[in-house]
Coordinates of C-alpha atoms in Angstrom, one line a residue:
M204 CA -7.0 23.2 2.2
V205 CA -3.5 22.6 2.5
A206 CA -2.1 19.9 0.2
A207 CA -0.8 16.6 1.5
L208 CA 2.6 15.6 0.6
P209 CA 2.4 13.0 -2.4
L210 CA 1.0 10.2 -0.9
Y211 CA 1.2 9.4 -3.1
G212 CA 8.1 10.6 -3.3
A213 CA 1.4 -12.0 3.6
L214 CA 2.6 -14.5 5.5
A215 CA 0.8 -15.3 9.0
Q216 CA 1.7 -13.5 12.0
N217 CA 3.9 -16.3 13.5
A218 CA 5.0 -17.6 10.3
D219 CA 8.7 -17.5 9.6
P220 CA 10.0 -14.3 8.9
I221 CA 11.6 -14.5 5.8
A222 CA 9.5 -13.9 2.7
P223 CA 9.0 -17.0 0.2
L224 CA 11.0 -17.1 -2.8
P225 CA 8.8 -16.9 -6.1
E226 CA 7.3 -20.2 -7.0
G227 CA 9.5 -22.3 -9.0
T228 CA 12.6 -20.8 -7.9
A229 CA 15.2 -23.3 -7.4
V230 CA 16.6 -23.5 -3.9
S231 CA 20.2 -24.7 -3.1
E232 CA 21.5 -26.5 -0.3
P233 CA 21.9 -24.2 2.8
A234 CA 24.8 -22.1 2.9
P235 CA 27.2 -22.2 5.8
A236 CA 26.0 -20.2 9.0
L237 CA 27.6 -16.9 8.9
V238 CA 29.5 -16.1 11.8
W239 CA 29.2 -12.7 13.8
Q240 CA 31.6 -10.7 16.0
V241 CA 30.6 -9.5 19.2
P242 CA 30.9 -5.5 17.9
Q243 CA 28.5 -6.5 15.2
A244 CA 26.0 -8.3 17.6
Q245 CA 26.2 -5.4 19.9
A246 CA 25.5 -2.9 16.8
L247 CA 22.4 -5.4 15.9
L248 CA 21.4 -4.7 19.7
N249 CA 21.6 -1.1 19.9
Y250 CA 19.6 -1.0 16.7
I251 CA 16.8 -3.3 18.4
Y252 CA 17.1 -0.9 21.2
N253 CA 16.2 2.2 19.2
V254 CA 13.6 0.3 16.4
S255 CA 10.6 2.1 18.5
R256 CA 11.8 5.0 16.1
E257 CA 10.1 3.1 13.5
G258 CA 6.9 2.5 15.3
L259 CA 8.0 -1.3 16.3
A260 CA 8.5 -2.5 19.7
P261 CA 11.9 -3.7 21.0
A262 CA 10.2 -6.6 22.8
D263 CA 9.1 -8.1 19.9
Y264 CA 13.0 -9.0 18.7
D265 CA 14.1 -10.1 22.1
P266 CA 17.1 -7.9 22.8
D267 CA 17.5 -9.8 26.2
G268 CA 18.0 -13.0 24.9
L269 CA 20.8 -11.6 22.5
L270 CA 22.2 -9.5 25.3
R271 CA 22.5 -13.2 27.2
A272 CA 24.4 -14.9 23.7
I273 CA 26.8 -12.4 23.5
A274 CA 27.4 -12.6 27.3
G275 CA 27.6 -15.9 26.9
G276 CA 31.1 -15.9 24.9
D277 CA 30.1 -18.9 22.4
P278 CA 30.4 -17.4 18.9
M279 CA 28.5 -19.9 17.2
A280 CA 25.0 -19.3 19.5
M281 CA 25.9 -15.8 19.7
S282 CA 25.9 -15.6 15.5
A283 CA 22.6 -18.0 15.8
A284 CA 21.2 -15.4 17.9
A285 CA 22.4 -12.4 16.0
T286 CA 21.0 -13.9 12.8
D287 CA 17.7 -14.8 14.0
R288 CA 17.1 -11.2 15.2
F289 CA 18.3 -10.0 11.9
N290 CA 16.0 -11.9 9.8
R291 CA 13.0 -11.0 12.1
L292 CA 14.0 -7.3 12.3
S293 CA 14.8 -7.2 8.7
S294 CA 11.5 -8.7 7.4
D295 CA 9.6 -6.6 9.6
L296 CA 11.5 -3.5 8.1
A297 CA 11.2 -4.4 4.7
L298 CA 7.3 -6.0 4.3
G299 CA 5.8 -4.8 7.9
H300 CA 5.7 -6.4 11.3
V301 CA 1.7 -7.2 10.8
R302 CA 0.9 -9.9 8.4
G303 CA -2.2 -12.2 8.1
E304 CA -6.0 -11.5 8.8
A305 CA -4.9 -8.2 10.5
R306 CA -4.3 -6.6 6.7
I307 CA -8.1 -6.4 6.2
D308 CA -8.7 -6.6 2.3
W309 CA -5.1 -6.2 1.4
H310 CA -4.3 -7.6 -2.2
I311 CA -0.8 -5.9 -2.7
V312 CA 2.5 -8.2 -3.1
D313 CA 5.7 -6.6 -1.8
R314 CA 8.4 -8.5 -3.2
D315 CA 11.2 -6.3 -1.4
L316 CA 12.7 -9.0 0.4
D317 CA 13.0 -12.7 -0.1
E318 CA 15.4 -15.6 1.6
T319 CA 18.2 -15.1 -0.9
R320 CA 18.3 -11.1 -0.8
Q321 CA 18.0 -11.3 2.9
R322 CA 20.8 -13.7 3.1
Q323 CA 23.1 -11.5 0.8
L324 CA 21.9 -8.4 2.8
L325 CA 23.3 -9.9 6.1
A326 CA 26.2 -11.0 4.3
Y327 CA 27.0 -7.4 3.1
A328 CA 26.1 -5.9 6.6
L329 CA 28.6 -8.4 8.5
G330 CA 31.1 -8.0 5.4
S331 CA 31.2 -4.3 5.4
N332 CA 30.6 -3.5 9.2
K333 CA 27.5 -1.4 8.1
L334 CA 24.9 -3.3 9.8
A335 CA 22.5 -0.1 10.7
E336 CA 23.1 0.9 7.0
A337 CA 21.9 -2.4 5.6
L338 CA 18.7 -2.2 7.9
D339 CA 17.8 1.4 7.1
G340 CA 18.3 0.5 3.5
L341 CA 15.2 -1.6 3.9
L342 CA 12.7 1.3 5.4
P343 CA 10.5 3.1 2.9
T344 CA 12.0 6.3 1.2
H345 CA 8.5 8.0 0.3
P346 CA 8.3 11.4 2.2
Q347 CA 5.1 10.4 4.0
Y348 CA 6.9 7.9 5.8
G349 CA 9.6 10.1 7.0
A350 CA 6.8 12.8 8.0
L351 CA 5.2 10.0 10.2
K352 CA 8.3 9.1 11.6
H353 CA 8.9 12.8 12.7
A354 CA 5.6 12.8 14.3
L355 CA 5.8 9.8 16.1
Q356 CA 9.1 11.4 17.7
V357 CA 7.4 14.4 18.6
T358 CA 4.3 13.1 20.1
P359 CA 4.3 12.9 23.7
R360 CA 4.0 9.2 24.5
S361 CA 0.7 9.7 26.8
E362 CA -1.3 10.2 23.9
I363 CA -1.6 6.9 23.2
D364 CA -4.5 6.7 20.3
K365 CA -2.3 9.3 18.4
V366 CA 0.7 7.2 18.9
N367 CA -0.7 3.9 17.7
K368 CA -2.0 5.4 14.6
I369 CA 0.9 7.0 13.7
R370 CA 2.4 3.6 14.1
L371 CA 0.0 1.5 12.5
N372 CA 0.2 3.7 9.5
M373 CA 4.1 3.6 9.0
D374 CA 3.6 0.0 9.1
R375 CA 1.2 -0.2 6.2
W376 CA 4.0 1.9 4.5
R377 CA 5.8 -1.0 4.8
W378 CA 3.7 -3.5 3.6
L379 CA 3.9 -1.4 0.0
P380 CA 6.9 -2.2 -2.1
R381 CA 9.3 0.4 -1.5
D382 CA 9.6 1.3 -5.4
L383 CA 5.8 2.8 -6.3
G384 CA 7.2 3.7 -9.9
Q385 CA 8.6 6.6 -11.4
K386 CA 5.2 7.5 -12.4
Y387 CA 2.0 6.1 -10.7
I388 CA -1.7 7.0 -9.5
I389 CA -2.2 6.7 -5.9
V390 CA -5.8 6.5 -4.2
N391 CA -5.9 6.9 -0.6
V392 CA -9.3 5.6 0.2
P393 CA -10.1 7.5 3.7
A394 CA -9.2 10.7 2.1
F395 CA -11.1 10.6 -0.9
Y396 CA -8.3 11.8 -3.2
A397 CA -6.7 10.3 -6.4
T398 CA -3.4 11.4 -7.2
L399 CA -0.7 11.2 -10.1
V400 CA 2.9 11.1 -9.1
E401 CA 6.0 11.6 -11.2
D402 CA 9.3 11.5 -10.0
G403 CA 8.2 12.3 -6.6
T404 CA 6.0 15.4 -7.5
T405 CA 2.3 15.6 -7.8
R406 CA 1.1 16.2 -11.2
W407 CA -2.6 15.9 -10.7
K408 CA -4.7 15.6 -7.6
Q409 CA -8.7 15.3 -7.6
R410 CA -11.4 14.1 -5.5
A411 CA -12.9 10.6 -5.4
V412 CA -15.7 8.5 -4.3
A413 CA -14.5 5.3 -2.8
G414 CA -16.9 2.3 -1.8
A415 CA -19.5 2.1 0.5
I416 CA -19.1 0.7 4.2
K417 CA -21.1 -2.3 2.8
T418 CA -19.0 -2.5 -0.5
P419 CA -15.7 -1.5 0.6
T420 CA -12.9 -0.7 -1.8
P421 CA -9.8 -3.1 -1.6
Q422 CA -6.3 -2.5 -1.1
L423 CA -4.6 -3.2 -4.7
T424 CA -2.2 -2.3 -7.2
A425 CA -2.9 -2.8 -11.0
M426 CA -1.4 -1.6 -14.2
A427 CA -3.6 1.0 -16.0
T428 CA -2.9 0.2 -19.9
G429 CA -5.5 2.6 -21.0
V430 CA -9.3 3.9 -20.9
I431 CA -12.4 2.9 -22.5
L432 CA -14.1 5.7 -24.1
N433 CA -18.0 5.7 -23.9
P434 CA -18.1 2.5 -22.0
W435 CA -20.6 -0.3 -21.3
W436 CA -21.1 -0.8 -17.7
E437 CA -21.2 -4.6 -16.6
V438 CA -23.7 -4.5 -14.1
P439 CA -22.3 -6.6 -11.0
R440 CA -24.0 -9.3 -9.7
S441 CA -24.5 -8.5 -6.4
I442 CA -26.8 -5.3 -7.7
A443 CA -28.3 -7.2 -11.0
P444 CA -31.5 -7.7 -8.7
E445 CA -31.6 -3.8 -8.5
V446 CA -31.7 -3.0 -12.5
A447 CA -33.0 -6.3 -13.7
G448 CA -36.2 -5.4 -16.4
K449 CA -35.7 -1.7 -16.0
P450 CA -35.3 0.7 -19.0
G451 CA -31.9 1.5 -20.3
Y452 CA -30.4 -1.6 -19.2
V453 CA -29.9 -4.8 -21.6
A454 CA -30.1 -8.4 -20.6
V455 CA -27.4 -10.8 -21.8
K456 CA -28.7 -14.4 -22.5
G457 CA -27.3 -17.5 -22.7
K458 CA -28.1 -20.3 -25.0
D459 CA -31.0 -21.5 -23.0
G460 CA -32.4 -18.2 -23.2
K461 CA -31.9 -17.6 -19.1
V462 CA -30.4 -13.7 -18.3
Q463 CA -26.9 -14.4 -17.1
R464 CA -26.2 -11.0 -16.8
W465 CA -27.2 -7.3 -17.3
R466 CA -25.1 -4.4 -19.1
Q467 CA -26.3 -0.7 -19.5
P468 CA -25.2 0.6 -22.8
P469 CA -22.9 3.9 -23.2
G470 CA -24.9 7.2 -22.8
P471 CA -25.8 10.4 -20.3
S472 CA -27.2 7.8 -17.7
N473 CA -24.3 5.1 -17.6
A474 CA -23.0 4.8 -14.1
L475 CA -19.2 5.0 -15.6
G476 CA -19.9 8.2 -17.0
Q477 CA -17.8 8.9 -20.2
M478 CA -14.9 6.7 -19.5
K479 CA -13.3 3.8 -17.4
F480 CA -9.8 2.7 -16.8
V481 CA -8.4 -0.5 -18.3
M482 CA -6.4 -1.9 -15.0
P483 CA -7.2 -5.7 -15.0
N484 CA -7.4 -7.1 -11.4
E485 CA -9.1 -10.0 -10.0
H486 CA -11.6 -7.8 -7.7
A487 CA -12.9 -5.8 -11.4
I488 CA -12.1 -2.5 -9.5
Y489 CA -11.0 0.5 -11.6
L490 CA -11.4 4.2 -11.6
H491 CA -14.1 5.6 -14.0
D492 CA -16.1 8.8 -14.7
T493 CA -19.6 9.1 -13.5
N494 CA -22.8 10.4 -14.0
A495 CA -23.4 11.7 -10.6
R496 CA -20.6 14.6 -10.5
S497 CA -22.6 16.0 -7.6
R498 CA -21.2 13.2 -5.3
F499 CA -17.6 14.8 -5.6
N500 CA -19.0 17.7 -3.1
S501 CA -19.9 15.6 -0.3
Q502 CA -17.4 15.4 2.5
I503 CA -17.9 11.8 3.1
R504 CA -17.4 10.1 -0.3
A505 CA -18.0 6.5 0.6
L506 CA -20.8 5.8 -1.7
S507 CA -19.8 3.5 -4.6
H508 CA -19.8 -0.5 -5.1
G509 CA -16.4 -0.6 -4.5
C510 CA -14.8 1.2 -7.9
V511 CA -13.3 4.5 -7.5
R512 CA -15.5 7.3 -9.2
T513 CA -12.6 10.0 -9.9
Q514 CA -13.0 13.8 -10.6
N515 CA -12.0 15.5 -13.7
I516 CA -10.9 11.9 -15.0
H517 CA -10.7 13.1 -18.5
D518 CA -7.8 15.7 -17.7
L519 CA -6.0 12.4 -16.1
A520 CA -6.6 10.0 -19.3
A521 CA -5.6 13.0 -21.7
E522 CA -2.2 13.3 -19.3
L523 CA -1.3 9.5 -19.6
G524 CA -2.7 8.9 -23.1
S525 CA -0.6 11.6 -24.4
D526 CA 2.5 10.8 -22.5
G527 CA 5.4 9.2 -24.4
G528 CA 4.2 10.5 -27.7
G529 CA 0.6 9.0 -27.3
E530 CA -2.3 10.1 -29.6
W531 CA -4.8 10.2 -27.0
T532 CA -4.8 14.5 -26.4
R533 CA -7.7 15.6 -24.7
A534 CA -9.0 16.9 -28.2
R535 CA -8.6 13.3 -29.3
I536 CA -10.6 12.2 -26.6
D537 CA -13.4 14.6 -26.7
E538 CA -13.4 13.6 -30.3
V539 CA -13.9 9.8 -29.9
L540 CA -16.6 10.8 -26.9
A541 CA -18.6 13.2 -29.2
S542 CA -18.6 10.4 -31.9
K543 CA -20.6 8.1 -28.8
K544 CA -18.6 5.1 -30.3
T545 CA -17.1 2.8 -27.6
V546 CA -13.1 3.2 -28.3
E547 CA -10.2 1.6 -26.1
A548 CA -7.5 4.4 -25.9
K549 CA -4.3 2.9 -24.8
F550 CA -1.5 4.4 -22.9
V551 CA 2.4 4.1 -24.6
T552 CA 3.3 3.2 -21.2
P553 CA 1.2 1.6 -18.4
V554 CA 0.9 3.2 -15.5
P555 CA 0.7 1.3 -12.1
V556 CA -2.5 2.3 -9.7
H557 CA -1.8 1.7 -6.1
I558 CA -5.4 1.9 -3.9
V559 CA -4.4 2.3 -0.6
Y560 CA -6.0 3.0 3.2
F561 CA -3.9 5.7 5.0
S562 CA -5.8 6.6 7.8
V563 CA -2.9 9.0 8.9
A564 CA -1.2 11.2 6.6
A565 CA 1.0 14.5 6.8
L566 CA 0.3 17.9 5.2
N567 CA 3.0 19.9 3.3
D568 CA 3.9 21.7 6.6
G569 CA 4.2 18.6 8.4
T570 CA 1.0 19.0 10.3
I571 CA -0.6 15.2 10.6
V572 CA -4.1 14.8 9.7
A573 CA -6.4 11.9 10.8
Y574 CA -8.8 10.5 8.4
N575 CA -12.1 8.8 9.4
D576 CA -11.5 4.6 9.6
L577 CA -14.2 4.1 7.3
Y578 CA -14.0 0.6 7.0
K579 CA -13.0 -0.1 10.8
R580 CA -9.7 -1.4 9.8
D581 CA -7.3 0.1 12.1
A582 CA -8.2 -1.9 15.3
K583 CA -6.8 -5.1 14.0
V584 CA -3.6 -3.3 12.9
I585 CA -3.0 -1.9 16.1
E586 CA -3.7 -4.9 18.1
A587 CA -1.5 -7.2 15.9
L588 CA 1.2 -4.0 16.3
L589 CA 1.1 -3.6 20.0
D590 CA 3.3 -5.9 22.2
K591 CA 0.7 -5.3 25.1
K592 CA -2.8 -4.0 24.2
G593 CA -3.2 -0.4 24.6
L594 CA 0.5 0.4 25.4
A595 CA 2.7 2.9 23.3
P596 CA 6.5 1.4 22.7
A597 CA 9.0 2.9 25.2
T598 CA 11.3 5.8 24.2
P599 CA 14.2 4.7 22.1
A600 CA 17.4 3.5 24.2
T601 CA 20.6 5.2 23.6
R602 CA 22.6 2.3 25.5
V603 CA 25.0 0.1 23.6
A604 CA 25.3 -3.6 25.1
S605 CA 28.8 -4.7 26.3
N606 CA 30.0 -8.2 26.9

């Protein structure tokens, strides 16, 4: 198998395109409107004509309206039109074009752009006459995005389905923060792989088992602070009826004597295997070992209740647990596992875990591979991304507007 590039170096669709400021941020009086020069507005227009290179549709930014404003000769009207389009465009480049319900089961916050940063960026772009550079600086820098962009350029527009698959996955990269971390774990659900990346280099990559169709794994980011060795399994309420009263499960009762939940103690039958990652999040999703390791041999590994079963997770835990002078070497981990004691092994430095859903990715040789759209999430993204249902964006233009 050819290794993939490291994948691994929400507003409503019609809402205001500027990302909201964090809650509690003081908002000052509106600043004076920035005044554009004609060559600057023309540069923006040219950028819009060519934005299909990023998998976006020029029509979404009304280039004809901006062209009319330039030709109209009113500096303030032209500036207002240009600023409006700059705001929409910069928002889409930084945060993604598709918003709201089309981002199915998406729970990652991207703070790459807010109103303050957007205005600062515009002021810089106009003050330095580097509008294209300022906008390009919002784009994902991950090599996967660059590979998809190249694939989009060389794929014939007649191959509509392939073009759209590439476009929607480029937008998914824009949904993510540009900075995923100097060291991070990324789980691509459709590929069924978990990968540890450090300084843009893949350090560790293993097979994963993700959520079944009925219990899909959500897209989220959480900080892994350590692992629980010899863990108890807190049985989810959704499947508690399946285990209630069965041997090997312990009932937790309330003061009234009624069973409130079920737990499975550590041991060879424990569904979490010998360890689970501590990565707090509201969805109770985490990486863990398993007592059914033969499932890693399956080609389609959508089999869990939502959490991510991870092959050879002991090695990953040792890599992270011993990093930065941490005490949790593989030998120390094995010692605790053999003791049968439940112990939390904390990492010196927490590591972000990004659980994502890329149905198209690039291999090291640039080859584009498409994965099965397990949870049928692509259709809504395509529908939201297209200007006209089923049509690919036009080939980028090379003309520059003139007044």
